[in-house]
Coordinates of C-alpha atoms in Angstrom, one line a residue:
X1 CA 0.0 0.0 0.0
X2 CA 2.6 2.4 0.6
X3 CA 4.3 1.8 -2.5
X4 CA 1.0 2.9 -4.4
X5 CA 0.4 5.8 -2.4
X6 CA 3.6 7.2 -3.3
X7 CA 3.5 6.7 -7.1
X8 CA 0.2 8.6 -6.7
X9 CA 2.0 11.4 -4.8
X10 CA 4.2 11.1 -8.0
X11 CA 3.3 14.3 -10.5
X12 CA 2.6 13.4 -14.0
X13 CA 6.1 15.0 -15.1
X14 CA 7.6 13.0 -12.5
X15 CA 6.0 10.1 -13.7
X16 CA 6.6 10.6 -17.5
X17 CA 10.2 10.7 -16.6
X18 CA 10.9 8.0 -14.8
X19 CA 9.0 5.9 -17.3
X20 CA 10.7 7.6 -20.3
X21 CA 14.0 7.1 -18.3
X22 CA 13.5 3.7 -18.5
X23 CA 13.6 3.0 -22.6
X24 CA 16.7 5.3 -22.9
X25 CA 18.8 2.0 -23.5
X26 CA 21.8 2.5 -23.9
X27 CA 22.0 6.1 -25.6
X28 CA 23.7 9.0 -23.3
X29 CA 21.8 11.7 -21.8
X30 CA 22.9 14.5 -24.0
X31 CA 21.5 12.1 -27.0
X32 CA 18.6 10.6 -25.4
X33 CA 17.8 14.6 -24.7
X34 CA 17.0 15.1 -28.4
X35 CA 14.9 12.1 -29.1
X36 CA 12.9 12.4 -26.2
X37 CA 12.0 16.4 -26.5
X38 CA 11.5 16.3 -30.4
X39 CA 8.7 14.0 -29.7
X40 CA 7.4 15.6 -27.3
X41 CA 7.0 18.9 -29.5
X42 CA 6.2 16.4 -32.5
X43 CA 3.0 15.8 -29.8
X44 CA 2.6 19.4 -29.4
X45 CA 2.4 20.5 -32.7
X46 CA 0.3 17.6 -34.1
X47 CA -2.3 18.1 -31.0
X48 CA -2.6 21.9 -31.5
X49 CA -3.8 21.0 -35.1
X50 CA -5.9 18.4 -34.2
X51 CA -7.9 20.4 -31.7
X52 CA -8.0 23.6 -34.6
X53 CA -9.0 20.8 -37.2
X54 CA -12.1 19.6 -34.8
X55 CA -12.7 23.2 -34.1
X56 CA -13.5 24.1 -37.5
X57 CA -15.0 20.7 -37.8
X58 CA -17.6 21.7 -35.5
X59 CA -18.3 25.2 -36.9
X60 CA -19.0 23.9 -40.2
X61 CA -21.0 21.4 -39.8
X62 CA -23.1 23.3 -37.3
X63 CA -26.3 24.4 -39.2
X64 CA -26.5 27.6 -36.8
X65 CA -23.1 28.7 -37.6
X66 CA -22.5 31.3 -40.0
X67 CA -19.3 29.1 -41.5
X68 CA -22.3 26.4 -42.1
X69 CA -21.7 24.5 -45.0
X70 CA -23.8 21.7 -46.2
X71 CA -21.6 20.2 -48.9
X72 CA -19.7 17.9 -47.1
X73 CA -17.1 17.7 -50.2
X74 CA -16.6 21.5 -49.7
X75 CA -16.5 21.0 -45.7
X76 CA -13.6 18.4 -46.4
X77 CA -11.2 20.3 -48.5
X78 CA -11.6 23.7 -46.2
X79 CA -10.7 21.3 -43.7
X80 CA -7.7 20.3 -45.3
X81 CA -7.1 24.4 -46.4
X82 CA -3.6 25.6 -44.9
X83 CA -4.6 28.9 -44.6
X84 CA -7.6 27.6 -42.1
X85 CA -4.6 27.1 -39.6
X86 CA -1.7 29.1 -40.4
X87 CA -3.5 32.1 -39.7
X88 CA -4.9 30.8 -36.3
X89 CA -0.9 30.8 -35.3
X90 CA -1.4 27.1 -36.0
X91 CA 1.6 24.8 -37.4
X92 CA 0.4 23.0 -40.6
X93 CA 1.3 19.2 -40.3
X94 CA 0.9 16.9 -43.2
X95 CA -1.2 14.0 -43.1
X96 CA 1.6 11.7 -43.1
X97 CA 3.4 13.8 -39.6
X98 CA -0.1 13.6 -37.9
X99 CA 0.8 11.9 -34.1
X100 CA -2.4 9.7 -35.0
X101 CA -0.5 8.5 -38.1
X102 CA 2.8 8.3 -36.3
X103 CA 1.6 6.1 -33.3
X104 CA -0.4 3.6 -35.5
X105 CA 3.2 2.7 -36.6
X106 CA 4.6 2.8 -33.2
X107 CA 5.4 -0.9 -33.6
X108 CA 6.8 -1.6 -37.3
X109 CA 10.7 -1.3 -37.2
X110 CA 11.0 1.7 -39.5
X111 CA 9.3 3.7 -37.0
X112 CA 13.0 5.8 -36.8
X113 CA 12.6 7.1 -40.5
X114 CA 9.0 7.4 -40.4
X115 CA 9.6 9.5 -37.5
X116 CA 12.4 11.7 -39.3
X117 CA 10.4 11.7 -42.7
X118 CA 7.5 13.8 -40.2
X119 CA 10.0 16.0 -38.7
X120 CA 11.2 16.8 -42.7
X121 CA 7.4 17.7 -43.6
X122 CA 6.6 19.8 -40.3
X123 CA 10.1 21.6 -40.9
X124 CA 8.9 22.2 -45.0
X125 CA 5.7 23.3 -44.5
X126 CA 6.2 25.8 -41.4
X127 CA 9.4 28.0 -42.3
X128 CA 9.9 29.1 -38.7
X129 CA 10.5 25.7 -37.6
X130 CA 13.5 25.2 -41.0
X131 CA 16.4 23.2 -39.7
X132 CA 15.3 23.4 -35.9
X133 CA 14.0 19.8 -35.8
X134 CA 15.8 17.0 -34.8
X135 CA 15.5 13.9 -37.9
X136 CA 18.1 11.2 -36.5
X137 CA 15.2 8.6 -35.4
X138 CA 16.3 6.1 -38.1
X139 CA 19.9 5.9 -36.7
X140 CA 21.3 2.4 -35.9
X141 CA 22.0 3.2 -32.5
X142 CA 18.4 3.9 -31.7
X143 CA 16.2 0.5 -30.7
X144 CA 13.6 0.9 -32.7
X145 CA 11.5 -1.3 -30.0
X146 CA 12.1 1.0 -27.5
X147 CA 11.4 4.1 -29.7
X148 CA 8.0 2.5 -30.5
X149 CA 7.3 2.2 -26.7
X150 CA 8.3 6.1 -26.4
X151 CA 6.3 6.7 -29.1
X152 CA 3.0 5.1 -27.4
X153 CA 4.3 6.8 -23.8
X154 CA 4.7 10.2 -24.9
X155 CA 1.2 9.6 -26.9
X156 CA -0.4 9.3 -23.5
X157 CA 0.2 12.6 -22.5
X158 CA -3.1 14.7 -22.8
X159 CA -3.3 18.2 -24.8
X160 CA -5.6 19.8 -22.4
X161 CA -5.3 23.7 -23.2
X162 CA -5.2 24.8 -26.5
X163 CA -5.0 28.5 -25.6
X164 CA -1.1 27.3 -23.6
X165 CA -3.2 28.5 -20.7
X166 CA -2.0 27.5 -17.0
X167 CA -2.5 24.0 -17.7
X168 CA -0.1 23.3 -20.7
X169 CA 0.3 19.7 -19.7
X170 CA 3.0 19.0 -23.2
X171 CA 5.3 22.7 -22.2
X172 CA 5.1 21.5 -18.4
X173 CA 6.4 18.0 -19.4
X174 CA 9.2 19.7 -22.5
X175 CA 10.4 21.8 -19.1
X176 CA 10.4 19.3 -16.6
X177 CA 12.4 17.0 -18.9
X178 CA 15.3 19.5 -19.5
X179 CA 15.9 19.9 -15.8
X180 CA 15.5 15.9 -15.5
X181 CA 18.2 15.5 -18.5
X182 CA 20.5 18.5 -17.0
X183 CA 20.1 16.8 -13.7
X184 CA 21.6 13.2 -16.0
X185 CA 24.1 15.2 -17.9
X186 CA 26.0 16.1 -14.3
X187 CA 29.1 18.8 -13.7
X188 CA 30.4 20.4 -16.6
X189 CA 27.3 19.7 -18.5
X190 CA 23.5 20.7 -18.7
X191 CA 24.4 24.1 -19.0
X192 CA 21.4 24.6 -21.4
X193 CA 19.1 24.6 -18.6
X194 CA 19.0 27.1 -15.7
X195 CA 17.0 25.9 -12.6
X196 CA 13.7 27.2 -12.6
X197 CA 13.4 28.8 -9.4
X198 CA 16.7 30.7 -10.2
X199 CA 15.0 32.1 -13.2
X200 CA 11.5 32.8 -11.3
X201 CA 14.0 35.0 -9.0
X202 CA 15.3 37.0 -11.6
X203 CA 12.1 37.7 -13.7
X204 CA 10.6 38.3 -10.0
X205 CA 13.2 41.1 -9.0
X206 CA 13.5 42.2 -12.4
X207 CA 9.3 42.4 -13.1
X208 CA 9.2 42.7 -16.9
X209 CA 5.8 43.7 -17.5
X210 CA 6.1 45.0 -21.1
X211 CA 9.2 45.6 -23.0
X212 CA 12.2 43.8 -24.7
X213 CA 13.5 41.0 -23.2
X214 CA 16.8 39.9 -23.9
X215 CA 18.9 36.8 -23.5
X216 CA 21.9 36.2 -25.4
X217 CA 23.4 33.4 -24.0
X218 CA 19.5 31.8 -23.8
X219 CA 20.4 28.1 -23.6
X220 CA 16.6 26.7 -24.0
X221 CA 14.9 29.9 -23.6
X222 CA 13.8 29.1 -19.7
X223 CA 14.0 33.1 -19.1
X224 CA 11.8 33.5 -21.7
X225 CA 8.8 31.0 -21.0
X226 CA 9.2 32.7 -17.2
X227 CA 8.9 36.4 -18.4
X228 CA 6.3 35.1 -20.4
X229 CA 4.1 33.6 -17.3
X230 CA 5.2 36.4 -15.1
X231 CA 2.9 38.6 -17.6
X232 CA 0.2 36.3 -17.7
X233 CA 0.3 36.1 -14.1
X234 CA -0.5 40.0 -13.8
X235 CA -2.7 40.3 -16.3
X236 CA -0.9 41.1 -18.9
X237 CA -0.9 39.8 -22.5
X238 CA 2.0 37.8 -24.3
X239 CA 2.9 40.7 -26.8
X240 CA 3.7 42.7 -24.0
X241 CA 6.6 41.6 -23.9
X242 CA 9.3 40.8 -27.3
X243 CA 11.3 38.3 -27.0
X244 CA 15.1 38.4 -28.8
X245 CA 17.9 35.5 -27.7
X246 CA 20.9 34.4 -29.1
X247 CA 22.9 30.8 -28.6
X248 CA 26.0 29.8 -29.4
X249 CA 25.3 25.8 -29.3
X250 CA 23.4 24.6 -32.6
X251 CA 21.4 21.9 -30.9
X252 CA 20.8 24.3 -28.2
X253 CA 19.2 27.0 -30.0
X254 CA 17.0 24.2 -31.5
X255 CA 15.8 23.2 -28.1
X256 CA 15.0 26.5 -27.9
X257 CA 13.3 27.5 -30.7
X258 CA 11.0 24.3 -29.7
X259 CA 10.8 25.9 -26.2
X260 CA 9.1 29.1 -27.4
X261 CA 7.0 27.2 -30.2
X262 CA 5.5 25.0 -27.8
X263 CA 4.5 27.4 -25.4
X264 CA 2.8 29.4 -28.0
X265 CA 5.6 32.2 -27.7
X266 CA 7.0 34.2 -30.9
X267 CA 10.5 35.6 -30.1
X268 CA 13.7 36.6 -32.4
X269 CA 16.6 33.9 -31.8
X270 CA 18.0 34.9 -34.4
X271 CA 17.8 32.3 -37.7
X272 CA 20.7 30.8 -36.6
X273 CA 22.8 29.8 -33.8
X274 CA 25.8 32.3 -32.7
X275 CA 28.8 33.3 -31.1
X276 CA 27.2 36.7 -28.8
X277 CA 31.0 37.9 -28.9
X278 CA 32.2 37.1 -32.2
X279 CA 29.5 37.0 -34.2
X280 CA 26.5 39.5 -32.7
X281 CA 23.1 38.7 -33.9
X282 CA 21.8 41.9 -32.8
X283 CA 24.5 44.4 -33.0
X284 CA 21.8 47.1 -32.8
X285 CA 19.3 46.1 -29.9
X286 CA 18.8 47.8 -26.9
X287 CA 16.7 45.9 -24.5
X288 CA 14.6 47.2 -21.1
X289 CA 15.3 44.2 -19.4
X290 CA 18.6 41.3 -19.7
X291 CA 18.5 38.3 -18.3
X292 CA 20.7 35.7 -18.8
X293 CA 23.0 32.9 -17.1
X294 CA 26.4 32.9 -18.8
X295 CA 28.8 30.2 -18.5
X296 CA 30.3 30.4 -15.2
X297 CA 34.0 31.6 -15.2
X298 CA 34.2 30.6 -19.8
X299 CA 38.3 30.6 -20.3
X300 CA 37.5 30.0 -23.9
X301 CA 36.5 32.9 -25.3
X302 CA 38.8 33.7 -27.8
X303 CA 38.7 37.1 -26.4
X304 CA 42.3 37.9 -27.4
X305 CA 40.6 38.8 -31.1
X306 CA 38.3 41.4 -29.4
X307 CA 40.8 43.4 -27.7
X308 CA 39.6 46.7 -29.1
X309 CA 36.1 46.6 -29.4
X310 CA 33.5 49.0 -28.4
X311 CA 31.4 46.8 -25.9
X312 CA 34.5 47.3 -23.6
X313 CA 33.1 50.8 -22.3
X314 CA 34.7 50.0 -19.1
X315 CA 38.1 47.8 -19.5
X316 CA 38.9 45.5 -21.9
X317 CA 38.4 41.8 -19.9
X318 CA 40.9 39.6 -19.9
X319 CA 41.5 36.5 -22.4
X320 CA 41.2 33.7 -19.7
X321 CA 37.9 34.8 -17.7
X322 CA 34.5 35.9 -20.1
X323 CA 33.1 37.2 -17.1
X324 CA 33.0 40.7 -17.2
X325 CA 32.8 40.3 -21.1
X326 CA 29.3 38.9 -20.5
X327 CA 28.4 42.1 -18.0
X328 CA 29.6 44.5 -20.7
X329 CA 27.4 42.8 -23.4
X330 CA 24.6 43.0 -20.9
X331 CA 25.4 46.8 -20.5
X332 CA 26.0 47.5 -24.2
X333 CA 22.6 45.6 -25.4
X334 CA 20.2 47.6 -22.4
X335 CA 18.3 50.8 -23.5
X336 CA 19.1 54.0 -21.6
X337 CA 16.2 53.1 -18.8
X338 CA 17.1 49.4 -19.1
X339 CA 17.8 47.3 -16.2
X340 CA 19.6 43.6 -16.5
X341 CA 19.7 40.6 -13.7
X342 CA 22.3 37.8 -14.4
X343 CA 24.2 35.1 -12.4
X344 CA 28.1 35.0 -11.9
X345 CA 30.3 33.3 -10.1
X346 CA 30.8 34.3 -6.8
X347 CA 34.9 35.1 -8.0
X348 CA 33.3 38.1 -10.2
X349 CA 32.4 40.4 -6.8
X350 CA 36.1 40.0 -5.1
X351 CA 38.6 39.4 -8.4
X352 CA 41.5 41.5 -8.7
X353 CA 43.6 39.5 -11.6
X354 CA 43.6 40.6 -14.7
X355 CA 42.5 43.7 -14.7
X356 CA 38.8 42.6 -13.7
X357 CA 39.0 44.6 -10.5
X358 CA 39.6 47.5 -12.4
X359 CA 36.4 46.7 -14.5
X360 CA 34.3 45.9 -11.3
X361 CA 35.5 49.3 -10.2
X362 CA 34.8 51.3 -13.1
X363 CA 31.3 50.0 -13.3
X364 CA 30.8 50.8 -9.5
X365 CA 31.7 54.1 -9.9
X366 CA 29.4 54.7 -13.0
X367 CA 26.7 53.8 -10.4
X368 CA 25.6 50.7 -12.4
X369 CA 25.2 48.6 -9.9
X370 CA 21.9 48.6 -8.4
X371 CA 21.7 45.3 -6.4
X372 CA 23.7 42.2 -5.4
X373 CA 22.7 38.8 -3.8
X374 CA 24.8 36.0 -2.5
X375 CA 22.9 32.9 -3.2
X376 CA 23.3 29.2 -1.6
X377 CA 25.4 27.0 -2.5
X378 CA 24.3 23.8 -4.4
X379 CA 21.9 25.5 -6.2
X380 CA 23.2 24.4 -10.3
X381 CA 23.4 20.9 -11.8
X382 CA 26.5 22.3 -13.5
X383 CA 28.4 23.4 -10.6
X384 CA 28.5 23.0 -7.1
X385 CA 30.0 26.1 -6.8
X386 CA 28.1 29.2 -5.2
X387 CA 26.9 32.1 -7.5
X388 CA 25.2 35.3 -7.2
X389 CA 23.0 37.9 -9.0
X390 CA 24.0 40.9 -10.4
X391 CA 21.6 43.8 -11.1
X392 CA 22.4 47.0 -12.9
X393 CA 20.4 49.5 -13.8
X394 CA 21.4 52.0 -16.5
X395 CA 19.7 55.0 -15.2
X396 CA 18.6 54.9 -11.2
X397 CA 16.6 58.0 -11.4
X398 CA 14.5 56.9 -14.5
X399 CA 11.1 57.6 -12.4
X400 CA 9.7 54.9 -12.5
X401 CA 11.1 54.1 -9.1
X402 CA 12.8 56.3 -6.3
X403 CA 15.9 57.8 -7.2
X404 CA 18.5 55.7 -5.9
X405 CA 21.4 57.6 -7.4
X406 CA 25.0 56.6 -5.3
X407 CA 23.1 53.4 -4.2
X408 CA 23.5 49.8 -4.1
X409 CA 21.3 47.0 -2.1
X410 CA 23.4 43.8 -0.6
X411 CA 21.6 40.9 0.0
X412 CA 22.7 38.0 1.3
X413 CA 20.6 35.1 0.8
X414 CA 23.3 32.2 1.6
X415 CA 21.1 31.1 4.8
X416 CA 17.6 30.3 2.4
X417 CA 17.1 27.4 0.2
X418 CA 15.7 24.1 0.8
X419 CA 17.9 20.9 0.1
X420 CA 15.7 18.3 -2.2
X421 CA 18.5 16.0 -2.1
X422 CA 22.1 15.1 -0.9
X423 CA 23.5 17.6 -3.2
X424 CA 21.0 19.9 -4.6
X425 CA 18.6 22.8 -3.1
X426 CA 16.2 25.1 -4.5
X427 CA 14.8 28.4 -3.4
X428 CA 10.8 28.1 -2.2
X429 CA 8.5 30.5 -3.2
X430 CA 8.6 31.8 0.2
X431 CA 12.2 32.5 -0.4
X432 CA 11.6 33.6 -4.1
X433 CA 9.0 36.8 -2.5
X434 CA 11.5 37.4 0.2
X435 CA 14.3 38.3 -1.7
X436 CA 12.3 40.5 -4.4
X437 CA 10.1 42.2 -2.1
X438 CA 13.0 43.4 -0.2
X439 CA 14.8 45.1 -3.3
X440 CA 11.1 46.5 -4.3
X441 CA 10.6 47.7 -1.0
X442 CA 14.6 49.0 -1.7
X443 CA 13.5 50.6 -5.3
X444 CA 10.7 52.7 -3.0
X445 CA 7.9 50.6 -5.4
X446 CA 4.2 51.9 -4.5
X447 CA 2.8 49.5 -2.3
X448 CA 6.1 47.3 -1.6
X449 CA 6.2 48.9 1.8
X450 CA 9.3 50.5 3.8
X451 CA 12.7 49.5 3.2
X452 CA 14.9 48.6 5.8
X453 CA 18.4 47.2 6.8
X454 CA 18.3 43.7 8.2
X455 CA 21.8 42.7 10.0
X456 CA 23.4 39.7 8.7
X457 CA 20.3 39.7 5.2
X458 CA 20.1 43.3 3.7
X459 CA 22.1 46.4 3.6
X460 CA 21.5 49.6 1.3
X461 CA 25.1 51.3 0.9
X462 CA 26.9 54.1 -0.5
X463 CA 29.5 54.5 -3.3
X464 CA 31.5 55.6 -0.5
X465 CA 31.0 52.5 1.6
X466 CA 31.9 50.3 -1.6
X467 CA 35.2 52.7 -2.0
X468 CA 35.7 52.3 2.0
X469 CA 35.9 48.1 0.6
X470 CA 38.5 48.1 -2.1
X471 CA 35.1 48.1 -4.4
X472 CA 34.4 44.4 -3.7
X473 CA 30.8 43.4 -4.1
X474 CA 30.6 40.3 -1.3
X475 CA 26.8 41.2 0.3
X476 CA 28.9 39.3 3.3
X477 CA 31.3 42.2 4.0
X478 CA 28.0 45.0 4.4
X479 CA 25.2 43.6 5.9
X480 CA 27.1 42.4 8.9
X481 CA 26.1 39.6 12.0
X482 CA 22.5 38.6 12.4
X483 CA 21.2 40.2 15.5
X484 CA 20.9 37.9 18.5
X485 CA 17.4 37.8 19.9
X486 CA 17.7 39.8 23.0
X487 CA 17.1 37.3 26.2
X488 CA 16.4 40.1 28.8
X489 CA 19.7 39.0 30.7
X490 CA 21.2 41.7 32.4
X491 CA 24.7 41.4 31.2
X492 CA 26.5 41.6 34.1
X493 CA 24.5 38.8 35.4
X494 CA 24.9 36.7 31.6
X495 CA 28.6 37.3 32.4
X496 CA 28.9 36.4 36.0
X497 CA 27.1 33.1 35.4
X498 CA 28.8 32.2 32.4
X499 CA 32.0 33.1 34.2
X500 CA 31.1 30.5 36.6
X501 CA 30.0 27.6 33.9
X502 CA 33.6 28.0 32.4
X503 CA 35.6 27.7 35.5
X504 CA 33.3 24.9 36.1
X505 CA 34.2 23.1 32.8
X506 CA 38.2 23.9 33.3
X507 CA 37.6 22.2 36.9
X508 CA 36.1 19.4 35.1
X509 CA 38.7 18.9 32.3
X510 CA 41.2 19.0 35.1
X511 CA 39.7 16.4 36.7
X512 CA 39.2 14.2 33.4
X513 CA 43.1 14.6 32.5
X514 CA 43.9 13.2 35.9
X515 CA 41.3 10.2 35.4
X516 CA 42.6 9.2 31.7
X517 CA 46.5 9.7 33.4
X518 CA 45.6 7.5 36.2
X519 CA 44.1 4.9 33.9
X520 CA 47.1 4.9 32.0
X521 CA 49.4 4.0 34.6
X522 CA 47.6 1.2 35.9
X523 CA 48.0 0.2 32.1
X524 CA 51.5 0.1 32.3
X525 CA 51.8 3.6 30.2
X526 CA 52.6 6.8 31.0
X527 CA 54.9 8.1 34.4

């Protein structure tokens, strides 16, 4: 009985998983990673039509609709019309990709090319979706057996919202499955997924209600689909927001691309993958809002060609650390009012070598920086190293907040998180609201309440406090000890009886050293 009741317990991600885990055979992660999530949006697309094909089905052949049409002949090829869908913002898919089609083959051996011939058709017929697909099914080193079973499994899951409304089962499942496969693909690896409650604190400090969004290291566009339900979550519509990310990994960008697709999203990444240093998709964008995860501490930038170019406003970075390359691509891509939340390393607030400290200063004293938090450890299934968020803002005065000109908020967050398991935690909600509604208290927003300094979590300082530092950006080194709660002990009296306890315990050890020593002898040992 308890066995059952926790497989019910089980969510239905959870569940796909471990069952999808289970006819991986004897492909790695990183591979299995493609097969598994180009099904999966296969499903998506192919549903979407479906419930647009029975839609217009229905209105048809509904003799109180005005699209009533009795000729069934007629019916039949409207049904079959590309336009009827395309302009719905609804993929086309031939008869021959149709999941229905697809599934009823699930068992024949040359399921693999069946499977890559659909992914051809989708990728001809929809040119947004051109060379984004993946079409290695029919490869030798796929068992077509167990492809057939993953085939029927990932058939199971239900379409259940065709407006991608808060119950998009298939973009719950594509998400839960990259953090699942980054989770497989272990250190040094998995770097194309960045844990969602990470993200969920950035797009929550950062509140991008309307404007450009910008990622351009975007990995599988996770900072995307949570701007994206941030809006939604305040009533706001999807074309609030544009959407522009760039990638440097090909297959990547294509889980990406997928990404946005499936959750009904339209952004610019760009029609290819890319290099953000060396080959800039969007030389000319200025965003209101950056967010982004770069690759922690990158040595392999080739940054030795880009020694004189423009982006380096504020020092040119050094060849073996991208770090503050990344922050000055951030601060060249953000529009005069723009504001940009990213993760570092924890190295980028303290490093001196290089010239970095020099960069780290110059941004400080351009009053950039608007707030920093020290995050947990454990946090990434990348590293196990600890990180923390940068913010900058490009103008503090911009009016949509207070004027926080010669400011910068330090919060250190390194007590919150929740482990989930030996070697992994994640920030709660509770934590999530914590550490944003203390910068928006910080930024004076309406209704945020008062700001205030918290020893040992939060601390609001001055340019002059940062000088007073040697410019390092460690939350650690300003907000100070956590306050003691105050046990009414008068402290003469605390002192006098702990005074007492300690003379007590040196009386004690005394007489424990003698004990053992006596012991000894009898043993034979000692004098």
């Amino acid at each position: 009985m308890a066995k059952k009741s926790t497989k019910k317990n089980k969510t239905l991600e959870a569940t796909l998983w471990e069952a999808a885990d289970k006819l991986r055979g004897n492909l790695e992660a990183a591979e299995y990673k493609h097969v598994v999530l180009g099904l999966v949006f296969l499903k998506y697309v192919s549903d979407a039509f479906e419930n647009r094909r029975k839609a217009i089905e229905a209105s048809l052949s509904d003799p109180k609709s005005k699209d009533y049409i009795p000729n069934e002949d007629r019916r039949t090829r409207i049904l079959e019309s590309r336009d009827e869908y395309t302009r719905e913002n609804v993929f086309w898919i031939p008869a021959e990709a149709r999941w229905e089609a697809l599934q009823s083959k699930a068992k024949q051996p040359e399921i693999g090319v069946l499977i890559d011939k659909a992914m051809d058709l989708v990728e001809k017929e929809n040119r947004s979706l051109r060379g984004v697909l993946p079409k290695t099914y029919g490869r030798a080193e796929i068992d077509k057996r167990l492809l057939g079973e993953l085939v029927d499994l990932i058939g199971s899951i239900g379409f259940t919202e065709v407006d991608h409304g808060a119950d998009d089962v298939l973009g719950r499942v594509y998400e839960y499955f990259l953090g699942q496969f980054a989770a497989s693909e272990g250190k040094n690896k998995g770097e194309f997924y960045t844990p969602r409650h990470v993200v969920q604190l950035l797009v929550e400090m950062l509140e991008p209600y309307e404007g450009r969004v910008f990622d351009p290291c975007c990995g599988s566009g996770g900072m995307f689909v949570q701007s994206a339900e941030f809006v939604a979550a305040h009533n706001g519509r999807r074309s609030d927001i544009s959407i522009y990310g760039q990638e440097s990994m090909a297959t990547t960008w294509r889980l990406a691309k997928m990404n946005l697709a499936l959750r009904g999203l339209e952004g610019n990444l760009a029609d290819s993958w890319g290099d953000s240093f060396h080959d800039d998709k969007f030389p000319d964008l200025r965003a209101d809002f950056v967010l982004a995860n770069p690759p922690f501490n990158d040595s392999d930038w080739s940054g030795e060609r880009l020694r004189d170019d423009p982006r380096w406003k504020y020092g040119t970075p050094p060849t073996g650390n991208a770090n503050f390359a990344w922050v000055q691509h951030f601060l060249h891509h953000l529009a005069p009012s723009g504001t940009a939340g990213f993760v570092l390393a924890n190295g980028s607030m303290t490093s001196n070598q290089s010239g970095e400290g020099d960069i780290r200063q110059n941004i400080i004293e351009a009053d950039l920086v608007d707030c920093m938090v020290a995050l947990p450890g454990q946090l990434f299934y990348t590293t196990q190293i600890p990180v923390c968020l940068w913010f900058l803002a490009k103008n503090k005065k911009n009016g949509r907040f207070r004027d926080r000109s010669g400011e910068t908020l330090f919060i250190d967050a390194r007590k919150l998180g929740t482990m989930i398991d030996r070697t992994h935690r994640i920030l709660t909600d509770d934590d999530i609201a914590h550490i944003a509604g203390t910068y928006h208290t910080w930024r004076g927003e309406p209704e945020a309440g008062d700001y205030e300094d918290i020893p040992g979590f939060c601390k609001s300082a001055t340019i002059d406090d940062i000088r007073e530092h040697g410019h390092v950006l460690t939350p650690g080194r300003y907000v100070g000890a956590e306050d003691l709660e105050d046990d009414d002990e008068p402290f003469d009296d605390k002192m006098q009886r702990l005074t007492t306890r300690l003379i007590e315990q040196q009386e004690e050890a005394v007489r424990l050293d003698q004990l053992i020593a006596a012991n000894l002898k009898e043993l034979g040992y000692g004098e």
